[in-house]
Every structure is written in structure tokens, then in C-alpha cells.
Amino acid sequence: MTVDPSTLPLGANASRPTGLDGLVADWSSDQRSFKSASWGKAMMWIFLVSDTFVFSCFLISYMTVRMSTTVDWPNPSEIFALNIGGKSIPLILIAIMTFDLITSSGTMAMAVNYAYARQRRKAALLMLITAVFGAAFVGMQAFEWTKLIHEGVRPWGNPFGAAQFGASFFMITGFHGFHVSVGVIFLLIIARAVWRGDYDREKRGFFTSRKGRYEIVEIMGLYWHFVDLVWVFIFAFFYLW
């Protein structure tokens, strides 16, 4: 089958093969796209894909336990409520935590934009703000853990219903909180390097000894947006279901 060049959209390659050769060309185009990615971005994407499988296993296991237990599951609106001014407000802390993390995604995106514009002071400041949001999230999560532990929730049981609730809660939220904590540490490290102008001088990195580039801010942004996205799924499955 012959392709009429006049029917192709603007910018399309008129010499694109057809038939079996075209099929092979389509498959190999993915390989070329992967090769054009930098080493740092490729490694981060591989890590994020593998981490997606881990979180997926956790959430699928949680749904299996939740649907198979014969004991009543604790009501999220009651167990995650805060008593403020004598009134019990359901999920108020979780709502603040979610708003905090989503806002941090916005500041991280702005930091990436300023980093590529070589406005390093603004980029570093926004990364520090993102780290503060992340630290606040971890602090609120620690408060939530402390409250539940004082109320008798343990990984092996709890006074509110199904014993599996405690193990699921501490495992899933703890693993996510660990990711946020690691992200905060690296945000501070990279923000310091951006502020000092290390990437303008292409100073070699501590872990890889490669020349530093502002692309590391975008790679950090990929990680941070992933952590925020995972929280949306945890929020939906654990707190709203």
C-alpha cells in the first residue's frame, strides 16, 4: 500500500514504511524514545514503575483483607475524627494533610520551571517551601499515629473492629510516610546545591560523580509528584472507603 504524501499531516514523515516494515518501525520507535532519555530520568522512571508495583500490591492486599474479613471494619469517619471545640469533626486532619501534599506539588512544579530558567534563588526557595510542606505532612502523620496508638490500635489488633486494620494502616501509611521523609531530605540537599550554584559550575555529584545539571530538579519533581499521586490513592482507598 502506497501512502500519498499530500494526505499526511504537517510534519509527518512521507517515507514511513508500510506493512510489516511499518509495524517493525513503530515498535522500534519506542526503543529510540527510551534511548533519548537521560540516564537520570531513565533510572527514576524505572524506580517509579517498580515502586508502583509495590504500592499496588499493598492496596490490593488491603482490599482483599477488607472484603474477606468477617469482623466489622472500623468506620473511617469515626476513627480518624478529631475532637475540636467539643465537636467531633471527621477526617479533618486527613483533609489538611491531603491539601498540604497537593499544594507541595504546585510549589515543586514552579521550582522545576525556575530551575530551567536558571533562576536558582527562586528555584531553591520553592524547593525549601516544598520540603516544609513535606515535613508538615510527616508531622501530621506522626500525630495521627500517636493518637491511634493511645486509643489502643496496634498492628495485631484494635478495639474498634477487625484486627487487620492496624497492620494495614501502619504498613501502608508508614511506607508512604517513609517516601515523603526521603523526599524531604533530598529536597533539602538539592535546594542547597541549587542555591550555591553548583549546577552552573557543573560540580560533580556525591553519589554518581557525574556533572551536576539542573535536570536533577526535574527528576526530583518526578519523585515528588509520584509520592503525591500515591497519597491520592491511599486517601481514596483507606480513608473514604
PDB file of N, CA and C in Angstrom, residues 12 21 26 40 54-55 66 74 76 90 94 104-105 120 123 126 135 144 148 157 159-160 170 186 214 227 240:
ATOM      1  N   ALA A  12       4.603  15.168   9.195  1.00  0.00           N
ATOM      2  CA  ALA A  12       4.718  13.716   9.188  1.00  0.00           C
ATOM      3  C   ALA A  12       5.760  13.281   8.169  1.00  0.00           C
ATOM      4  N   ASP A  21       7.078  -3.786   7.522  1.00  0.00           N
ATOM      5  CA  ASP A  21       8.185  -2.877   7.841  1.00  0.00           C
ATOM      6  C   ASP A  21       7.701  -1.715   8.711  1.00  0.00           C
ATOM      7  N   ASP A  26       7.296   1.004  14.032  1.00  0.00           N
ATOM      8  CA  ASP A  26       6.531   1.516  15.178  1.00  0.00           C
ATOM      9  C   ASP A  26       7.089   0.959  16.493  1.00  0.00           C
ATOM     10  N   GLY A  40      19.689   9.788  34.204  1.00  0.00           N
ATOM     11  CA  GLY A  40      18.997  10.055  35.461  1.00  0.00           C
ATOM     12  C   GLY A  40      17.497   9.890  35.352  1.00  0.00           C
ATOM     13  N   VAL A  54       4.873  -2.071  43.968  1.00  0.00           N
ATOM     14  CA  VAL A  54       4.880  -2.319  45.417  1.00  0.00           C
ATOM     15  C   VAL A  54       3.624  -1.726  46.064  1.00  0.00           C
ATOM     16  N   PHE A  55       3.329  -0.453  45.757  1.00  0.00           N
ATOM     17  CA  PHE A  55       2.135   0.174  46.337  1.00  0.00           C
ATOM     18  C   PHE A  55       0.865  -0.511  45.845  1.00  0.00           C
ATOM     19  N   ARG A  66      -9.889  -6.425  53.503  1.00  0.00           N
ATOM     20  CA  ARG A  66     -11.087  -5.675  53.884  1.00  0.00           C
ATOM     21  C   ARG A  66     -12.368  -6.412  53.479  1.00  0.00           C
ATOM     22  N   PRO A  74     -13.446  -0.943  61.128  1.00  0.00           N
ATOM     23  CA  PRO A  74     -13.657   0.354  61.801  1.00  0.00           C
ATOM     24  C   PRO A  74     -14.144   1.430  60.830  1.00  0.00           C
ATOM     25  N   PRO A  76     -14.057   4.766  59.131  1.00  0.00           N
ATOM     26  CA  PRO A  76     -13.027   5.814  58.994  1.00  0.00           C
ATOM     27  C   PRO A  76     -13.496   7.176  59.505  1.00  0.00           C
ATOM     28  N   PRO A  90     -15.091  14.645  61.449  1.00  0.00           N
ATOM     29  CA  PRO A  90     -14.498  13.501  60.758  1.00  0.00           C
ATOM     30  C   PRO A  90     -13.514  13.911  59.668  1.00  0.00           C
ATOM     31  N   ILE A  94      -7.017  14.486  57.959  1.00  0.00           N
ATOM     32  CA  ILE A  94      -6.663  13.859  56.681  1.00  0.00           C
ATOM     33  C   ILE A  94      -6.871  14.852  55.537  1.00  0.00           C
ATOM     34  N   SER A 104       2.065  21.155  47.823  1.00  0.00           N
ATOM     35  CA  SER A 104       3.505  20.980  47.629  1.00  0.00           C
ATOM     36  C   SER A 104       3.834  20.581  46.192  1.00  0.00           C
ATOM     37  N   SER A 105       2.916  19.892  45.521  1.00  0.00           N
ATOM     38  CA  SER A 105       3.131  19.556  44.104  1.00  0.00           C
ATOM     39  C   SER A 105       3.202  20.831  43.261  1.00  0.00           C
ATOM     40  N   ARG A 120      18.089  30.434  40.016  1.00  0.00           N
ATOM     41  CA  ARG A 120      18.369  29.443  41.042  1.00  0.00           C
ATOM     42  C   ARG A 120      17.875  29.838  42.428  1.00  0.00           C
ATOM     43  N   ALA A 123      14.220  28.997  42.475  1.00  0.00           N
ATOM     44  CA  ALA A 123      14.060  27.538  42.438  1.00  0.00           C
ATOM     45  C   ALA A 123      14.383  26.924  43.797  1.00  0.00           C
ATOM     46  N   LEU A 126      11.641  27.743  46.400  1.00  0.00           N
ATOM     47  CA  LEU A 126      10.420  26.940  46.217  1.00  0.00           C
ATOM     48  C   LEU A 126      10.648  25.484  46.623  1.00  0.00           C
ATOM     49  N   ALA A 135       7.584  18.106  55.332  1.00  0.00           N
ATOM     50  CA  ALA A 135       7.861  17.886  56.761  1.00  0.00           C
ATOM     51  C   ALA A 135       6.585  18.050  57.590  1.00  0.00           C
ATOM     52  N   GLU A 144      -1.150  11.602  63.950  1.00  0.00           N
ATOM     53  CA  GLU A 144      -2.236  10.641  63.726  1.00  0.00           C
ATOM     54  C   GLU A 144      -1.865   9.266  64.287  1.00  0.00           C
ATOM     55  N   LEU A 148      -3.813   7.248  67.449  1.00  0.00           N
ATOM     56  CA  LEU A 148      -4.379   5.897  67.314  1.00  0.00           C
ATOM     57  C   LEU A 148      -3.716   4.916  68.280  1.00  0.00           C
ATOM     58  N   GLY A 157      -4.009  -5.823  66.433  1.00  0.00           N
ATOM     59  CA  GLY A 157      -5.377  -5.709  66.920  1.00  0.00           C
ATOM     60  C   GLY A 157      -5.754  -4.279  67.243  1.00  0.00           C
ATOM     61  N   PRO A 159      -9.336  -1.951  69.310  1.00  0.00           N
ATOM     62  CA  PRO A 159     -10.635  -2.087  69.996  1.00  0.00           C
ATOM     63  C   PRO A 159     -11.834  -1.659  69.138  1.00  0.00           C
ATOM     64  N   PHE A 160     -11.602  -1.285  67.888  1.00  0.00           N
ATOM     65  CA  PHE A 160     -12.688  -0.737  67.074  1.00  0.00           C
ATOM     66  C   PHE A 160     -13.280  -1.735  66.067  1.00  0.00           C
ATOM     67  N   PHE A 170      -0.753   0.850  59.561  1.00  0.00           N
ATOM     68  CA  PHE A 170       0.636   1.202  59.858  1.00  0.00           C
ATOM     69  C   PHE A 170       1.572   0.847  58.701  1.00  0.00           C
ATOM     70  N   PHE A 186      16.133  14.783  50.328  1.00  0.00           N
ATOM     71  CA  PHE A 186      16.763  15.083  49.047  1.00  0.00           C
ATOM     72  C   PHE A 186      16.378  16.471  48.533  1.00  0.00           C
ATOM     73  N   TYR A 214      20.811  21.070  36.038  1.00  0.00           N
ATOM     74  CA  TYR A 214      19.530  21.463  36.602  1.00  0.00           C
ATOM     75  C   TYR A 214      18.445  20.418  36.357  1.00  0.00           C
ATOM     76  N   VAL A 227       4.923  10.595  44.705  1.00  0.00           N
ATOM     77  CA  VAL A 227       4.537  10.420  46.116  1.00  0.00           C
ATOM     78  C   VAL A 227       3.164  11.056  46.368  1.00  0.00           C
ATOM     79  N   LEU A 240     -11.690   6.986  52.586  1.00  0.00           N
ATOM     80  CA  LEU A 240     -13.040   7.259  52.079  1.00  0.00           C
ATOM     81  C   LEU A 240     -13.876   6.005  51.921  1.00  0.00           C
TER      82      LEU A 240
END
